[in-house]
Amino acid sequence: MSSDDLEALALLHDPVRRSLYDVVASRGGDVGRGEAAEAAGVSRTLAGHHLDKLVEAGLLESGFRQQERKGPGSGRPAKVYRRARGERSVSLPPRDYVTLASVLAGVVEALGAEERAEEVARGAGAAIAEGRRGEPVERVLGERGYEPYAEGGKVRLRNCPFHVLAEEQPLLVCSMNLALCQGLLEGLGDDPGRAALDPRPGECCVSLKQTDIDIEGG
Amino acid sequence: MNPPAMHLAELNIAHLRAPIDSAELAEFVALLEPINAVADAAPGFVWRLKESEVDPTATVVHDYGDHLLINFSVWESLETLWNYAYRSEHLAVLRRRREWFLRMMEPYMVLWWVPAGHIPTLAEGMRRLERLRSEGPGPEAFTFKDSYDSSEAVSLPAAAEARK
């Protein structure tokens, strides 16, 4: 943790900034100022001010959207915002679990204990589901930062909660994450076969098959 | 003078549990064509060593022992290779590696930078892997975990040698 992290996160205490951040993060791509303003229910000017503050703090990144029409009369390229790729964490007093996790992941690799690690992860998933039988898995995953969204008959997960370690030890961490999601499904009384490895750049490595039952429609 | 554009070469070897034409390896062999197609279409893919232009299931024939399966390719960047290896259908195949390959105690994958347009030889790749094994990661032979960017490789004699 650095004092920068603390300052960046303190910025999110402001409800307008928080909702603008949430809007940009949940779209998963470039979001224009007008679009963000509308979704957060504030004026474009106010949204612009706060969005730029979030960029300054390193929580968002900004860029310019290519104009479809080029040349005179096409106007300035629109400024867009997206979530910054880095991550922030704060713990008081300072604790450094990422380094410990990285060391432990190294130990698993050195021992060739990947399968045991997956078993333990499956158990951890089941433990998360403890007392929540019957709840939709999307809700539980959402609470744990996976940011589920529907796409093409699947529930995709926009955010990998284990990002730093997954970059360092992708095979181990993604396999453990899959096992954890399967254990979670099982614990909720759902079908563990819904979760499968389905990685693509910039997202969590797991996706879930959409169930046949339409929960929204009842 | 601008430094030459650099590409990333990758070599990995795997120790087969059984002969490549055995029943135990049949599922793996069946996956070769679709997974190689994913690699060839992946962003940043430049080149890979193929045994045959017509038979997509033919594995590379070499002099390093029939029990070793060799993968050898060139990519535009670390990120494009990483995304192919770990953020595509390839990950699920990698996850099943213990079904087909023995666990290796030594590093089995090596990365190094080559000038764009240069295709390294398999012998060079094997030398780089040996170097990684004997000396640990450095700008001339490294891993994803301890990677070096191309600017650190440009000035090395090895890069100059490869350009000859």
PDB file of C-alpha atoms in Angstrom, chain B residues 6-12 72-75 110-114 118 120-122 124-126 128-129 138-143 153 158 162:
ATOM      1  CA  MET B   6      12.442  -6.687 -32.146  1.00  0.00           C
ATOM      2  CA  HIS B   7      10.256  -9.775 -32.059  1.00  0.00           C
ATOM      3  CA  LEU B   8       9.981 -12.381 -29.343  1.00  0.00           C
ATOM      4  CA  ALA B   9      11.102 -15.964 -29.917  1.00  0.00           C
ATOM      5  CA  GLU B  10       9.718 -18.741 -27.726  1.00  0.00           C
ATOM      6  CA  LEU B  11      10.853 -22.336 -27.415  1.00  0.00           C
ATOM      7  CA  ASN B  12       9.318 -24.930 -25.154  1.00  0.00           C
ATOM      8  CA  PHE B  72       8.987 -23.085 -31.423  1.00  0.00           C
ATOM      9  CA  SER B  73       7.446 -19.761 -32.461  1.00  0.00           C
ATOM     10  CA  VAL B  74       7.990 -16.029 -32.943  1.00  0.00           C
ATOM     11  CA  TRP B  75       5.625 -13.295 -31.708  1.00  0.00           C
ATOM     12  CA  VAL B 110      12.662 -19.961 -22.869  1.00  0.00           C
ATOM     13  CA  LEU B 111      12.065 -16.536 -24.391  1.00  0.00           C
ATOM     14  CA  TRP B 112      14.483 -14.213 -26.168  1.00  0.00           C
ATOM     15  CA  TRP B 113      14.383 -11.241 -28.525  1.00  0.00           C
ATOM     16  CA  VAL B 114      15.254 -11.477 -32.200  1.00  0.00           C
ATOM     17  CA  HIS B 118      14.907 -12.968 -38.430  1.00  0.00           C
ATOM     18  CA  PRO B 120      16.063 -18.297 -35.369  1.00  0.00           C
ATOM     19  CA  THR B 121      17.181 -21.899 -35.764  1.00  0.00           C
ATOM     20  CA  LEU B 122      16.065 -24.695 -33.494  1.00  0.00           C
ATOM     21  CA  GLU B 124      19.855 -21.588 -31.290  1.00  0.00           C
ATOM     22  CA  GLY B 125      16.631 -22.092 -29.323  1.00  0.00           C
ATOM     23  CA  MET B 126      18.058 -25.164 -27.598  1.00  0.00           C
ATOM     24  CA  ARG B 128      19.077 -20.442 -25.206  1.00  0.00           C
ATOM     25  CA  LEU B 129      17.199 -22.991 -23.118  1.00  0.00           C
ATOM     26  CA  GLY B 138      18.915 -12.764 -18.291  1.00  0.00           C
ATOM     27  CA  PRO B 139      18.257 -10.503 -21.297  1.00  0.00           C
ATOM     28  CA  GLU B 140      19.499 -13.265 -23.632  1.00  0.00           C
ATOM     29  CA  ALA B 141      17.307 -16.067 -22.281  1.00  0.00           C
ATOM     30  CA  PHE B 142      14.398 -15.406 -19.961  1.00  0.00           C
ATOM     31  CA  THR B 143      10.922 -16.426 -18.810  1.00  0.00           C
ATOM     32  CA  ALA B 153      18.473  -7.146 -25.772  1.00  0.00           C
ATOM     33  CA  ALA B 158      23.839 -12.161 -29.288  1.00  0.00           C
ATOM     34  CA  ALA B 162      21.692 -13.074 -35.010  1.00  0.00           C
TER      35      ALA B 162
END
